[in-house]
Amino acid sequence: MPIAEVRKPYDAKIPGFPPLEAFKFLDAERYIEIHKPLSSKGDTVSVQTRHVNVLNKRLGSLVETETLVKEILPNENEENDSSVIARILTSCFIKGLTGFESVGKPTGILGVKVPTPDRQPDKEITQATLSVQPALYRQGSRDFNPLHIDPSIAQEAGLSEPIMHGLCTMGFAARHCLLAYPDLAIEKIKSMRVRFAAPVLPGETLKTKIWRDDDKRSLQFVVENESGTVVVNNAYIMLQ
């Protein structure tokens, strides 16, 4: 991979915010709610994102956004008649962005503790990540934040080395839940929420511990790395 492509400037342009370098962004939590399957016919969609809560903290700010992915129906007005495909909530910590008054209102979904059941996990799935995992994921996701591939940028962000994308780790957890229960299909997933508790390093082995509720309508899980550190918690999948 050309070094110039890796090290090229990568600035995040967010309406209402000062210019920010993307390596200062750390994914804190994600929630994805599926309303309908994404069409495979190449339909046009719109993506609308708004800030719902900006919390001023000592070392930075915690920004919560809501994104609606909508199908634009033929001959209908996008604003009024689009069909929602998915709702995505994101909580992101921005280092160094501080010194202002907090505004907005939390959604009540992110930032809420989800304790795991007081029993041994029902299932455990272990899988090693690849040392080149971020390089592969950035090409598929088009998330070119150099924090995940450039050692000098990672060190500038206070990390020992590049880390995996949070959504890549989330994908591993979703895969593990589906592998643990062969009766589940991805179409049965209604929503999924995770909190990224600690960075994952490329090449680490991940273990997902899973609990299934008695009525089989939800799964709770935590993800640990090979040293036993919890890297994902406050996590669940709700089923249709």
CSV table of C-alpha atoms in Angstrom, one decimal:
chain,number,residue,atom,x,y,z
A,1,MET,CA,0.0,0.0,0.0
A,2,PRO,CA,1.6,3.4,-1.0
A,3,ILE,CA,2.8,5.3,2.1
A,4,ALA,CA,1.6,8.6,0.5
A,5,GLU,CA,-2.0,7.1,0.5
A,6,VAL,CA,-1.7,6.1,4.1
A,7,ARG,CA,-0.3,9.4,5.4
A,8,LYS,CA,-2.4,11.8,3.3
A,9,PRO,CA,-4.2,14.5,5.4
A,10,TYR,CA,-7.5,13.2,6.8
A,11,ASP,CA,-9.6,15.9,8.3
A,12,ALA,CA,-13.2,15.5,9.5
A,13,LYS,CA,-15.6,18.2,8.4
A,14,ILE,CA,-18.6,18.3,10.8
A,15,PRO,CA,-21.1,21.2,10.5
A,16,GLY,CA,-21.0,23.3,13.6
A,17,PHE,CA,-17.6,22.0,14.8
A,18,PRO,CA,-14.1,23.5,14.3
A,19,PRO,CA,-11.7,21.6,11.9
A,20,LEU,CA,-10.7,18.3,13.5
A,21,GLU,CA,-8.2,15.7,12.7
A,22,ALA,CA,-9.9,12.4,12.5
A,23,PHE,CA,-7.4,10.5,14.6
A,24,LYS,CA,-8.8,12.4,17.6
A,25,PHE,CA,-12.1,10.6,17.1
A,26,LEU,CA,-12.7,7.5,19.2
A,27,ASP,CA,-15.8,5.3,18.6
A,28,ALA,CA,-17.4,4.9,22.0
A,29,GLU,CA,-20.8,3.2,21.3
A,30,ARG,CA,-23.0,2.1,18.4
A,31,TYR,CA,-26.6,1.1,18.1
A,32,ILE,CA,-28.1,-0.2,14.8
A,33,GLU,CA,-31.8,-0.7,14.4
A,34,ILE,CA,-33.0,-2.5,11.3
A,35,HIS,CA,-36.4,-1.4,10.0
A,36,LYS,CA,-36.4,-3.3,6.6
A,37,PRO,CA,-33.8,-5.1,4.5
A,38,LEU,CA,-31.6,-3.1,2.2
A,39,SER,CA,-32.7,-3.8,-1.4
A,40,SER,CA,-30.4,-5.6,-3.7
A,41,LYS,CA,-31.8,-3.8,-6.8
A,42,GLY,CA,-29.6,-0.8,-6.6
A,43,ASP,CA,-32.3,1.5,-5.2
A,44,THR,CA,-31.4,5.1,-4.2
A,45,VAL,CA,-31.0,5.8,-0.5
A,46,SER,CA,-30.5,9.0,1.5
A,47,VAL,CA,-28.4,9.3,4.7
A,48,GLN,CA,-29.4,12.0,7.1
A,49,THR,CA,-27.4,12.6,10.3
A,50,ARG,CA,-28.0,15.0,13.1
A,51,HIS,CA,-26.3,15.7,16.4
A,52,VAL,CA,-28.6,14.9,19.3
A,53,ASN,CA,-26.3,15.4,22.3
A,54,VAL,CA,-22.9,17.1,22.9
A,55,LEU,CA,-21.5,16.6,26.4
A,56,ASN,CA,-18.6,18.7,27.5
A,57,LYS,CA,-16.0,16.6,29.4
A,58,ARG,CA,-12.6,17.4,31.0
A,59,LEU,CA,-10.4,15.9,28.2
A,60,GLY,CA,-12.8,16.2,25.3
A,61,SER,CA,-16.4,15.9,24.3
A,62,LEU,CA,-18.8,13.0,23.9
A,63,VAL,CA,-21.0,13.6,20.8
A,64,GLU,CA,-24.1,11.5,20.1
A,65,THR,CA,-25.5,11.4,16.6
A,66,GLU,CA,-28.5,9.9,15.0
A,67,THR,CA,-28.4,8.7,11.4
A,68,LEU,CA,-31.4,7.6,9.3
A,69,VAL,CA,-30.9,5.6,6.2
A,70,LYS,CA,-33.9,6.0,4.0
A,71,GLU,CA,-35.0,4.5,0.7
A,72,ILE,CA,-36.1,7.1,-1.8
A,73,LEU,CA,-39.3,5.8,-3.3
A,74,PRO,CA,-40.0,6.6,-7.0
A,75,ASN,CA,-41.9,9.8,-7.7
A,76,GLU,CA,-42.2,10.6,-4.0
A,77,ASN,CA,-40.8,13.4,-1.9
A,78,GLU,CA,-37.7,12.4,0.0
A,79,GLU,CA,-38.4,14.4,3.1
A,80,ASN,CA,-42.0,13.1,3.6
A,81,ASP,CA,-42.3,9.8,2.0
A,82,SER,CA,-39.0,8.0,2.3
A,83,SER,CA,-39.0,4.7,3.9
A,84,VAL,CA,-36.6,4.2,6.8
A,85,ILE,CA,-34.2,1.2,6.3
A,86,ALA,CA,-32.1,1.7,9.4
A,87,ARG,CA,-31.6,4.0,12.4
A,88,ILE,CA,-28.0,4.3,13.7
A,89,LEU,CA,-26.9,5.9,16.9
A,90,THR,CA,-23.3,6.8,17.4
A,91,SER,CA,-21.4,8.0,20.5
A,92,CYS,CA,-18.0,9.4,19.7
A,93,PHE,CA,-15.4,10.8,22.0
A,94,ILE,CA,-13.4,13.7,20.5
A,95,LYS,CA,-10.1,14.3,22.2
A,96,GLY,CA,-9.3,18.0,23.0
A,97,LEU,CA,-12.7,19.4,22.0
A,98,THR,CA,-13.7,20.9,25.3
A,99,GLY,CA,-14.5,24.2,27.1
A,100,PHE,CA,-18.1,24.8,26.1
A,101,GLU,CA,-21.6,24.3,27.4
A,102,SER,CA,-23.2,20.9,26.9
A,103,VAL,CA,-26.2,20.9,24.7
A,104,GLY,CA,-28.9,18.5,23.5
A,105,LYS,CA,-30.6,15.5,25.1
A,106,PRO,CA,-29.4,11.8,25.2
A,107,THR,CA,-31.5,9.3,23.3
A,108,GLY,CA,-31.7,7.0,26.4
A,109,ILE,CA,-30.2,4.0,24.5
A,110,LEU,CA,-26.5,4.8,24.5
A,111,GLY,CA,-24.7,5.4,27.8
A,112,VAL,CA,-27.0,3.0,29.7
A,113,LYS,CA,-25.4,0.1,31.5
A,114,VAL,CA,-26.5,-3.4,30.5
A,115,PRO,CA,-25.3,-5.9,33.2
A,116,THR,CA,-24.8,-9.5,32.0
A,117,PRO,CA,-26.7,-12.3,33.6
A,118,ASP,CA,-25.4,-13.7,36.9
A,119,ARG,CA,-24.4,-17.1,35.5
A,120,GLN,CA,-21.9,-18.7,33.2
A,121,PRO,CA,-22.2,-17.8,29.5
A,122,ASP,CA,-24.4,-20.1,27.4
A,123,LYS,CA,-22.0,-20.0,24.5
A,124,GLU,CA,-18.4,-18.9,23.8
A,125,ILE,CA,-16.8,-18.3,20.4
A,126,THR,CA,-13.1,-17.6,20.0
A,127,GLN,CA,-11.5,-16.3,16.8
A,128,ALA,CA,-8.2,-14.7,16.0
A,129,THR,CA,-8.1,-11.4,14.1
A,130,LEU,CA,-5.5,-10.8,11.4
A,131,SER,CA,-2.5,-8.5,11.7
A,132,VAL,CA,-3.7,-6.9,8.5
A,133,GLN,CA,-7.3,-6.7,9.6
A,134,PRO,CA,-7.5,-2.8,9.6
A,135,ALA,CA,-5.9,-2.7,6.1
A,136,LEU,CA,-8.6,-5.0,4.8
A,137,TYR,CA,-11.5,-3.4,6.7
A,138,ARG,CA,-10.6,0.1,5.6
A,139,GLN,CA,-10.8,-0.9,1.9
A,140,GLY,CA,-14.3,-2.5,2.4
A,141,SER,CA,-15.7,0.2,4.7
A,142,ARG,CA,-14.0,3.2,3.0
A,143,ASP,CA,-13.0,4.4,6.5
A,144,PHE,CA,-9.5,5.6,5.8
A,145,ASN,CA,-8.8,7.1,9.3
A,146,PRO,CA,-5.0,6.7,9.5
A,147,LEU,CA,-5.3,5.9,13.2
A,148,HIS,CA,-5.9,2.3,12.2
A,149,ILE,CA,-2.9,1.9,10.0
A,150,ASP,CA,-0.3,4.5,10.6
A,151,PRO,CA,2.0,3.9,13.6
A,152,SER,CA,3.0,7.6,13.9
A,153,ILE,CA,-0.6,8.8,13.9
A,154,ALA,CA,-1.6,6.2,16.5
A,155,GLN,CA,1.3,7.3,18.7
A,156,GLU,CA,0.2,11.0,18.3
A,157,ALA,CA,-3.2,9.9,19.5
A,158,GLY,CA,-1.7,8.4,22.6
A,159,LEU,CA,-1.8,4.7,21.5
A,160,SER,CA,1.1,2.3,21.3
A,161,GLU,CA,0.2,1.2,17.8
A,162,PRO,CA,-2.7,1.3,15.3
A,163,ILE,CA,-5.9,-0.3,16.5
A,164,MET,CA,-8.8,-2.1,14.9
A,165,HIS,CA,-11.9,-0.2,13.7
A,166,GLY,CA,-14.6,-0.4,16.3
A,167,LEU,CA,-17.2,-1.4,13.7
A,168,CYS,CA,-14.9,-4.3,12.6
A,169,THR,CA,-14.8,-5.5,16.2
A,170,MET,CA,-18.6,-5.2,16.3
A,171,GLY,CA,-18.8,-7.3,13.1
A,172,PHE,CA,-16.8,-10.0,14.8
A,173,ALA,CA,-19.2,-10.0,17.7
A,174,ALA,CA,-22.2,-10.2,15.4
A,175,ARG,CA,-20.7,-13.1,13.5
A,176,HIS,CA,-19.9,-15.0,16.7
A,177,CYS,CA,-23.5,-14.6,17.9
A,178,LEU,CA,-24.8,-16.1,14.7
A,179,LEU,CA,-22.2,-18.9,14.8
A,180,ALA,CA,-23.2,-19.8,18.3
A,181,TYR,CA,-26.9,-20.2,17.4
A,182,PRO,CA,-27.4,-21.9,14.0
A,183,ASP,CA,-31.1,-21.4,14.3
A,184,LEU,CA,-30.5,-17.6,14.0
A,185,ALA,CA,-30.3,-15.9,10.6
A,186,ILE,CA,-29.1,-12.3,10.1
A,187,GLU,CA,-32.6,-11.4,8.9
A,188,LYS,CA,-33.8,-12.1,12.5
A,189,ILE,CA,-31.7,-9.3,14.0
A,190,LYS,CA,-33.8,-6.3,14.9
A,191,SER,CA,-31.2,-4.2,16.6
A,192,MET,CA,-27.7,-4.4,18.0
A,193,ARG,CA,-25.8,-2.3,20.6
A,194,VAL,CA,-22.2,-2.3,21.7
A,195,ARG,CA,-19.9,-0.2,23.9
A,196,PHE,CA,-16.2,-0.2,22.9
A,197,ALA,CA,-14.6,-0.6,26.3
A,198,ALA,CA,-11.0,-0.9,25.2
A,199,PRO,CA,-9.0,-0.9,21.9
A,200,VAL,CA,-8.4,-4.1,20.0
A,201,LEU,CA,-5.0,-4.6,18.5
A,202,PRO,CA,-4.7,-6.3,15.0
A,203,GLY,CA,-3.8,-9.9,15.4
A,204,GLU,CA,-5.4,-10.3,18.9
A,205,THR,CA,-7.7,-13.2,19.6
A,206,LEU,CA,-11.2,-12.3,20.5
A,207,LYS,CA,-13.6,-14.3,22.7
A,208,THR,CA,-17.3,-13.5,22.7
A,209,LYS,CA,-19.3,-14.7,25.7
A,210,ILE,CA,-23.0,-14.9,25.0
A,211,TRP,CA,-26.1,-15.3,27.1
A,212,ARG,CA,-29.5,-16.0,25.5
A,213,ASP,CA,-32.7,-15.0,27.4
A,214,ASP,CA,-35.3,-17.6,28.2
A,215,ASP,CA,-37.9,-16.4,25.6
A,216,LYS,CA,-35.1,-16.4,23.0
A,217,ARG,CA,-35.9,-12.8,21.9
A,218,SER,CA,-32.5,-11.4,22.8
A,219,LEU,CA,-28.8,-12.1,23.3
A,220,GLN,CA,-26.4,-10.3,25.6
A,221,PHE,CA,-22.6,-10.6,25.2
A,222,VAL,CA,-19.2,-9.3,26.1
A,223,VAL,CA,-16.0,-9.6,24.1
A,224,GLU,CA,-12.6,-10.2,25.6
A,225,ASN,CA,-9.1,-10.2,24.1
A,226,GLU,CA,-6.6,-12.9,24.7
A,227,SER,CA,-5.4,-11.4,28.0
A,228,GLY,CA,-9.0,-11.3,29.4
A,229,THR,CA,-9.5,-7.6,29.0
A,230,VAL,CA,-13.1,-6.7,28.2
A,231,VAL,CA,-13.1,-4.8,24.9
A,232,VAL,CA,-16.9,-4.7,24.3
A,233,ASN,CA,-19.6,-4.6,27.0
A,234,ASN,CA,-23.1,-3.2,27.6
A,235,ALA,CA,-23.9,-5.1,24.4
A,236,TYR,CA,-26.9,-6.9,23.1
A,237,ILE,CA,-28.8,-8.1,20.1
A,238,MET,CA,-32.6,-7.9,19.9
A,239,LEU,CA,-34.3,-10.4,17.7
A,240,GLN,CA,-37.5,-10.1,15.6
